[in-house]
Structures are given as structure tokens and as C-alpha cells.
CSV table of C-alpha atoms and ligand atoms in Angstrom, one decimal:
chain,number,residue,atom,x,y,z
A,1,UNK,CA,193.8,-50.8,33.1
A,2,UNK,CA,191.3,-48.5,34.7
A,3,UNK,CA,192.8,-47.3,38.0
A,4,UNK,CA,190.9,-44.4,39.4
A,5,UNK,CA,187.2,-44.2,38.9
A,6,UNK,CA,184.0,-42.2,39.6
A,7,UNK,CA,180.8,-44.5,39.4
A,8,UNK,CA,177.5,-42.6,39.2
A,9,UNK,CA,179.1,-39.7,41.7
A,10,UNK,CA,177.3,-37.0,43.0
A,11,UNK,CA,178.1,-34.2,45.3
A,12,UNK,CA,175.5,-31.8,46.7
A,13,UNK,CA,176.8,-29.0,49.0
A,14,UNK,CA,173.1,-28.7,51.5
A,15,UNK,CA,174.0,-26.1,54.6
A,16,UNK,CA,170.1,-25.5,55.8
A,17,UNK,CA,170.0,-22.7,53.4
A,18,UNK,CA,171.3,-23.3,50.3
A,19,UNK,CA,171.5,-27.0,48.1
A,20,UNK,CA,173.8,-27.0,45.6
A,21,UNK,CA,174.1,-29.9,43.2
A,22,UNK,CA,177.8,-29.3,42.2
A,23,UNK,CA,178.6,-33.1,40.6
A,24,UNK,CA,175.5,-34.6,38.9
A,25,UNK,CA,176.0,-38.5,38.3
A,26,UNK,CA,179.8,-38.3,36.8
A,27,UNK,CA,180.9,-41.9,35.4
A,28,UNK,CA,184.4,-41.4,34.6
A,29,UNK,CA,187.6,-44.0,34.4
A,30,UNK,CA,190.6,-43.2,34.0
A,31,UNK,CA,193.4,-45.8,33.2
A,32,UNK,CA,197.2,-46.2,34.0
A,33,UNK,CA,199.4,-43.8,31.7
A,34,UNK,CA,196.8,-41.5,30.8
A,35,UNK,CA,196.7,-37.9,30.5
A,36,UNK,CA,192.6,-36.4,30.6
A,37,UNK,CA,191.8,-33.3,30.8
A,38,UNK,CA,188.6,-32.0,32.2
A,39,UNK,CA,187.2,-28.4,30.5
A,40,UNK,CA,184.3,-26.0,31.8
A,41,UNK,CA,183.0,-23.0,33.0
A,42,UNK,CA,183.8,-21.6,36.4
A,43,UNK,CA,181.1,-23.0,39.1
A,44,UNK,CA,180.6,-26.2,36.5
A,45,UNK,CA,181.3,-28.8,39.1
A,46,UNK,CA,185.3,-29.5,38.1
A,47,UNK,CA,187.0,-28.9,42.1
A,48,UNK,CA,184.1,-30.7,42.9
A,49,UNK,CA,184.9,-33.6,40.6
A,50,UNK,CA,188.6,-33.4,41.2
A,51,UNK,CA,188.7,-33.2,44.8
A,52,UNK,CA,186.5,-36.6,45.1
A,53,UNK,CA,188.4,-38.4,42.7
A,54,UNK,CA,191.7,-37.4,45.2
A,55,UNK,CA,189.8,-38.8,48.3
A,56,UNK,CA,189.5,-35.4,49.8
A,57,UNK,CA,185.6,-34.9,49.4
A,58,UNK,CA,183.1,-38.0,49.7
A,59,UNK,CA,180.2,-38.4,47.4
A,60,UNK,CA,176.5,-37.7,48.4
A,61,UNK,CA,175.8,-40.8,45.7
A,62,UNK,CA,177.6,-43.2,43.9
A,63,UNK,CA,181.2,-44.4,44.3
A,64,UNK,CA,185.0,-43.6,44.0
A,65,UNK,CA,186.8,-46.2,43.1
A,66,UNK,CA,190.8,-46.2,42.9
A,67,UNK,CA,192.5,-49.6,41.8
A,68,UNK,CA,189.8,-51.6,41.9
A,69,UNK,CA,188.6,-51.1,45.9
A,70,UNK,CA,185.6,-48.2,46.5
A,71,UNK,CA,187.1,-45.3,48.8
A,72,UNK,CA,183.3,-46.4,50.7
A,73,UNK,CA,185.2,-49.6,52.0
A,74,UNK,CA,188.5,-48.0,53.2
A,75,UNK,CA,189.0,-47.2,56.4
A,76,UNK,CA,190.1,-43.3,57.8
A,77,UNK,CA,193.4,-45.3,58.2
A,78,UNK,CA,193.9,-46.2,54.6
A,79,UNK,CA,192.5,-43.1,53.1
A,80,UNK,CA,194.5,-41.2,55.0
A,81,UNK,CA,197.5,-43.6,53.5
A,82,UNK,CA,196.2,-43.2,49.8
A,83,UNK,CA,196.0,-40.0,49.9
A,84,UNK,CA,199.6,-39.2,51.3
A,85,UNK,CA,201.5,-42.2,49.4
A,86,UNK,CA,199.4,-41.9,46.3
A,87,UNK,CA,198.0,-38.8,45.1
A,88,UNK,CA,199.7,-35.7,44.0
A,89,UNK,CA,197.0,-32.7,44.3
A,90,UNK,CA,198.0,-29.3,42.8
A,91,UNK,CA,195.3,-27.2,44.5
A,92,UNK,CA,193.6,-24.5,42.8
A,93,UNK,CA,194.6,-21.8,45.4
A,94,UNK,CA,198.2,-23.5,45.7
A,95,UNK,CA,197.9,-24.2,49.9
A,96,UNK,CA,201.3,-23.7,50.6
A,97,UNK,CA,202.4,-23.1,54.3
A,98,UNK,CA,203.0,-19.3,54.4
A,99,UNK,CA,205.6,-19.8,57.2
A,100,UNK,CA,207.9,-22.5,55.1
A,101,UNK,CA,210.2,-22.1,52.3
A,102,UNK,CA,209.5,-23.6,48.7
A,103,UNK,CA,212.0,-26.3,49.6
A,104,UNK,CA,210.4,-27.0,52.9
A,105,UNK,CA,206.9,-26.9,51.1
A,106,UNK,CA,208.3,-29.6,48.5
A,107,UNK,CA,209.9,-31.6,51.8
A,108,UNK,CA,206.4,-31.7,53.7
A,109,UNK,CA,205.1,-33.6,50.9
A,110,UNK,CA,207.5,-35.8,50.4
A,111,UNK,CA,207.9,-36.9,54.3
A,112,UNK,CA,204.5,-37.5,54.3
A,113,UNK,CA,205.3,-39.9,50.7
A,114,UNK,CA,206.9,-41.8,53.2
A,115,UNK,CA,210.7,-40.2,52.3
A,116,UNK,CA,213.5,-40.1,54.8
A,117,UNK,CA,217.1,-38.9,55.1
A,118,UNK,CA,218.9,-37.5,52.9
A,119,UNK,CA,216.5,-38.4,50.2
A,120,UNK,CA,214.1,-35.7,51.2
A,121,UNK,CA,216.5,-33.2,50.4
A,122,UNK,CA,217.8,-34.4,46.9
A,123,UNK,CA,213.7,-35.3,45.6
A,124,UNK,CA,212.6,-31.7,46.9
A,125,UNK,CA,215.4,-29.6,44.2
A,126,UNK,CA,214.7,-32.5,41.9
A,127,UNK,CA,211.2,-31.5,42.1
A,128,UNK,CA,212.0,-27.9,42.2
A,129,UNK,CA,214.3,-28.3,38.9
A,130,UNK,CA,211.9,-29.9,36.9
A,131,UNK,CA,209.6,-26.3,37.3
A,132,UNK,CA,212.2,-24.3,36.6
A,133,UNK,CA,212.9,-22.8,40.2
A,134,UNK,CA,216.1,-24.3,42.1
A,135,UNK,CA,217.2,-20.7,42.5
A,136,UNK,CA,213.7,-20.0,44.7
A,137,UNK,CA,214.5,-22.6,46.8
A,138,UNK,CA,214.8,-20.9,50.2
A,139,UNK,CA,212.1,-17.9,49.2
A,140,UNK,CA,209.3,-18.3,51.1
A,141,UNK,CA,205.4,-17.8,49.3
A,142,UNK,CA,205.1,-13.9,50.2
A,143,UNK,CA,208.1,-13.2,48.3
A,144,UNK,CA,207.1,-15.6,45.5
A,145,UNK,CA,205.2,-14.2,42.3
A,146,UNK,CA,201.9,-15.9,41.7
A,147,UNK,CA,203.5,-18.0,39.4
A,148,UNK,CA,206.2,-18.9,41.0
A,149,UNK,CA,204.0,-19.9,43.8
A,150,UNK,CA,202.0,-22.4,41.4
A,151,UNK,CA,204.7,-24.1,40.2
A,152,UNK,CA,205.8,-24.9,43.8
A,153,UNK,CA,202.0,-26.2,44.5
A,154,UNK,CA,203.0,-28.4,41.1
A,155,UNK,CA,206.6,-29.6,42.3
A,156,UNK,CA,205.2,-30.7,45.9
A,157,UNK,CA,202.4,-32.8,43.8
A,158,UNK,CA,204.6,-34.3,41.5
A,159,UNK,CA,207.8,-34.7,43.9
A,160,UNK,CA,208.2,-38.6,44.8
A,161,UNK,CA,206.4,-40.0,41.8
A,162,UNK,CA,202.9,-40.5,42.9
A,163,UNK,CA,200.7,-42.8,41.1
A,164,UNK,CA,197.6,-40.2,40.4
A,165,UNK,CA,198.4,-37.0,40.0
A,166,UNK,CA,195.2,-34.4,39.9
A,167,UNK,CA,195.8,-30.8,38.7
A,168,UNK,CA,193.3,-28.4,39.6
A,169,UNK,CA,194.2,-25.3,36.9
A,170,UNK,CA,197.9,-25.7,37.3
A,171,UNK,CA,198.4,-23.4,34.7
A,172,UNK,CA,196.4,-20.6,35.6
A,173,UNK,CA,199.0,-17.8,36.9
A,174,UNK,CA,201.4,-19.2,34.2
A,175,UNK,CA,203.1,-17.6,31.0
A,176,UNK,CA,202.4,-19.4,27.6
A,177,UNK,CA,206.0,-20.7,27.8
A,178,UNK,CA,206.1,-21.9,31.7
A,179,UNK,CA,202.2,-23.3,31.0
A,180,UNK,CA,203.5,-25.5,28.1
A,181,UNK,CA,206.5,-26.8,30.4
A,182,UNK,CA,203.8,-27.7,32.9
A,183,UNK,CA,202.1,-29.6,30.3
A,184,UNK,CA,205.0,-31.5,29.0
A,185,UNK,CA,206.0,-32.3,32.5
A,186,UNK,CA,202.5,-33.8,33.6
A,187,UNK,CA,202.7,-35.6,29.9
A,188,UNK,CA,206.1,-37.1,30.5
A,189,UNK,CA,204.8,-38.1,33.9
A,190,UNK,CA,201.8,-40.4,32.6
A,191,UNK,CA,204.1,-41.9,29.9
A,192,UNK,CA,207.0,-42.3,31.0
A,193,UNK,CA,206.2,-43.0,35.0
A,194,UNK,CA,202.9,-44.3,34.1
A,195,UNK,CA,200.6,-42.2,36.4
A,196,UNK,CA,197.0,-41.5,35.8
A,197,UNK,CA,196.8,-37.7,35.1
A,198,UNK,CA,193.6,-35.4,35.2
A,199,UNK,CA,193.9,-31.7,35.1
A,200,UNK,CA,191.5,-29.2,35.4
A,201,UNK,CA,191.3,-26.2,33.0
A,202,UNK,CA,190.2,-23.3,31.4
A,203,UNK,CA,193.0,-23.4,29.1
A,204,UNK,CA,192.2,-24.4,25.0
A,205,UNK,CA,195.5,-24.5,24.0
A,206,UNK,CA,196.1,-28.0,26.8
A,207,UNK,CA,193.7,-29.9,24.1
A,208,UNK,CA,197.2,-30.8,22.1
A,209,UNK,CA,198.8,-32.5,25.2
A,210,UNK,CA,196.0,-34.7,26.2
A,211,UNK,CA,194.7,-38.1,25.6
A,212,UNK,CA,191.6,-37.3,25.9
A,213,UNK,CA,189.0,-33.9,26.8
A,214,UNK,CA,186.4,-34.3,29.0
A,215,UNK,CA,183.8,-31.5,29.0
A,216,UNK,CA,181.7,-30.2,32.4
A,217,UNK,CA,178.7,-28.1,32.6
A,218,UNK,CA,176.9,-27.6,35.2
A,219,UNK,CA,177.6,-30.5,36.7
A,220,UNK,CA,177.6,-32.7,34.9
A,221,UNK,CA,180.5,-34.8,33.1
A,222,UNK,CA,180.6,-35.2,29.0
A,223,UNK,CA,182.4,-37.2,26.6
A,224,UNK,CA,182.7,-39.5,29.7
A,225,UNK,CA,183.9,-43.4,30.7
A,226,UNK,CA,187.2,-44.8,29.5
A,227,UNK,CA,189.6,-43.8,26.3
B,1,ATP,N1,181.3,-25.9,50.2
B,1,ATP,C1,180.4,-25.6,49.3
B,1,ATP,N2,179.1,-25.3,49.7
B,1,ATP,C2,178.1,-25.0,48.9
B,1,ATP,N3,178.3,-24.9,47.6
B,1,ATP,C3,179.5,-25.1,47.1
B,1,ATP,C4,180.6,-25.5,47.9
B,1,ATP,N4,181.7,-25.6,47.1
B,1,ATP,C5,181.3,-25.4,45.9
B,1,ATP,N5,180.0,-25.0,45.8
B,1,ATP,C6,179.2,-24.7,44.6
B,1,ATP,O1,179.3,-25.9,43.8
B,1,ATP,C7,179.4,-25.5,42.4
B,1,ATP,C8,180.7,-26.1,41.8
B,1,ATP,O2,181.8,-25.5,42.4
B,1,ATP,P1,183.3,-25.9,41.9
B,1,ATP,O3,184.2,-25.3,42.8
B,1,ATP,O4,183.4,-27.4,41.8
B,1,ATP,O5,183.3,-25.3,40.5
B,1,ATP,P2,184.5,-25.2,39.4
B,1,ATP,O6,184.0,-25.8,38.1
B,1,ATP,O7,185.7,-25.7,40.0
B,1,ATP,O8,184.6,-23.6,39.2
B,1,ATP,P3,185.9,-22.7,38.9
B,1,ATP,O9,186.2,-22.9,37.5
B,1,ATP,O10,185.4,-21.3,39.2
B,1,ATP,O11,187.0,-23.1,39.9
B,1,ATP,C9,179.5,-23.9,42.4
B,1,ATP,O12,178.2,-23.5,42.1
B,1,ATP,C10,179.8,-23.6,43.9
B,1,ATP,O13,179.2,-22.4,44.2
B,2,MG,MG1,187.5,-24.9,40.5
């Protein structure tokens, strides 16, 4: 079943001074359980892409739809809800909270998944396990490798079991061998948990893990629609 979908979505960035047509008509479905990738040079349109489909950026044209509704028709309230409850967003520049430490990172998102007690605690090392890094619990980013920092972006995302997980270049300040445990661990999240999975990358070698390989230039989508 198609569960998160971009319908004829554009996004042009227009300040006064410069117009910048980033997304250029992506159609795009992605269904429960599946595992897309989307590839393409830097500047092709793929944050863009990725940040609409998570309900962070609207569309100048066309539609976002996710389960069957169009992110048009919610209101601030529910958008707000979806994109707390729902989505896991590893952001390209991580966004952790300087001041907090990886567990505390990992706890923010979960709260906000709607976690309470003693739960918090337990889901944020879960979380922290599964990316290799219960002994950086209680560092905080600055004394983090770049890494390290990544795969705490990637725990927080995944931590809770949201239903749509989007990975902006999750692997990008990974080793091969901590990359491919990334990839296994996003993998085993559409099969076994069912979530719809799209990550962003530059990285060939992701090709093997995927359901399908989506290609982006200059913005716009190829190899598009459902699998
Ligand atoms: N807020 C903005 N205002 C104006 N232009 C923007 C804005 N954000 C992005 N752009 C432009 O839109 C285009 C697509 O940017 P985007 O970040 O989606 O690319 P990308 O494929 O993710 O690149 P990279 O691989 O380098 O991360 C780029 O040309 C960029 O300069
Ligand atoms: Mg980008």
C-alpha cells in the first residue's frame, strides 16, 4: 500500500533576488515496508525532496500526500502531530542540541514520540545500542567525532519505531563498516517493522540494500512512481 506520496511537487526557493527551482514536478510513492533510495549530484534537488516528503517544507505546486490524506488539508495541529509521532528525519547536518548529551538527544525525540517514564530511558540506549554507541551515552556532540555524531542524528530518528523514516545522507561521515550497519539497520527497519524508508545518498555501494534507486538531477525525479 502506498503510504507517503509526492504528486506533481515542486519547490521553488524565490527571495526577490534569486529563483531557484530546486524540485521540478516529482511524482513519487512509496509503499509500506519499503526501502528507496534516492541518488544525485549535490544541489540536484534531494533535501529539497526529502524535507517535503517529512512535512518540514511545503510545496510551491502539487501535493504531499501521507496515508492517503494531502499535508494541504491538515491543520498546523496535525502536522505538527505527524511529524513528531510519525516521522524519523536524520538530517543532513545532524541538528543535535550542542548543550545535551547523546542520551538526552535520543530522549528529546522520543518525549516528543509521545514516550513517558521510565520508557524514555530504556528506548534512548536501545536506540543508542543498535548504532553501536551505548558507551557515548553521556558525551555530549563537541566531544563526539563526526561520526559518532551522525549515528546519534540516526538513533534519535529511528528510536520509538516511527512509521516513515527519511535519511538525508546518513552515511556520509561513516566508515565502510559503520555505513553498512546503518544500511542493515534502516533495511531491518522496513522489513521487519514495516516502515517506509527513503534515504538520500551519494553512496554507490547502498544500491545492494535497496528496493529500489531513484535518480535526481537537477531537479527533477527519475525512475519514479511506485515499485
Ligand atoms: N532556502 C533556499 N533558498 C534558495 N535556494 C535554495 C534554498 N535551499 C536550497 N536551495 C537551492 O536549491 C537547490 C537544491 O538544493 P538541495 O539542498 O535540495 O540539494 P541537494 O541535492 O540536497 O544537494 P547536496 O547533495 O549538496 O546536499 C540548490 O541549487 C540550492 O542552492
Ligand atoms: Mg542535501
Amino acid at each position: 500500500m502506498k503510504i507517503l506520496e509526492a504528486r506533481g511537487a515542486w519547490k521553488i526557493y524565490e527571495n526577490g533576488v534569486v529563483r531557484v527551482e530546486a524540485v521540478r514536478g516529482a511524482d513519487f510513492a512509496v509503499e509500506d515496508g519499503e526501502f528507496v533510495a534516492v541518488m544525485g549530484p549535490s544541489g540536484s534537488g534531494k533535501t529539497t525532496l526529502l524535507s517535503m516528503l517529512g512535512a518540514m517544507l511545503s510545496p510551491t505546486r502539487g501535493e504531499i500526500v501521507v496515508e492517503g490524506r494531502s499535508l494541504a488539508d491538515l491543520s498546523p495541529r496535525d502536522l505538527s502531530c505527524l511529524r513528531r509521532r510519525k516521522i524519523g528525519f536524520v538530517f543532513q547536518a545532524f541538528n543535535l542540541f550542542s548543550a545535551l548529551t547523546a542520551r538526552q538527544n535520543v530522549e528529546v525525540g522520543l518525549r516528543l514520540r509521545g514516550f513517558e517514564g521510565s520508557a524514555v530511558a530504556e528506548e534512548a540506549l536501545k536506540a543508542l545500542d543498535a548504532v553501536g554507541l551505548s558507551r557515548r551515552a553521556d558525551f555530549v556532540p563537541a566531544d563526539m567525532s563526526g561520526g559518532e555524531k551522525q549515528r546519534v542524528s540516526i538513533a534519535r530518528a529511528l528510536a520509538g519505531g516511527p512509521q516513515f523514516i527519511l535519511a538525508d545522507e546518513p552515511t556520509g561521515a561513516l566508515d565502510a563498516q559503520n555505513g553498512k550497519a546503518v544500511m542493515e539497520l534502516l533495511a531491518q527497519r522496513a522489513r521487519e517493522s514495516r516502515a517506509a524508508v527513503v534515504v538520500v545518498t551519494h553512496d554507490s555501494r547502498v544500491a545492494q540494500f535497496m528496493d529500489r534507486v531513484l535518480h535526481m538531477d537537477d531537479g527533477r525525479l527519475k525512475g519514479s512512481g511506485s515499485g
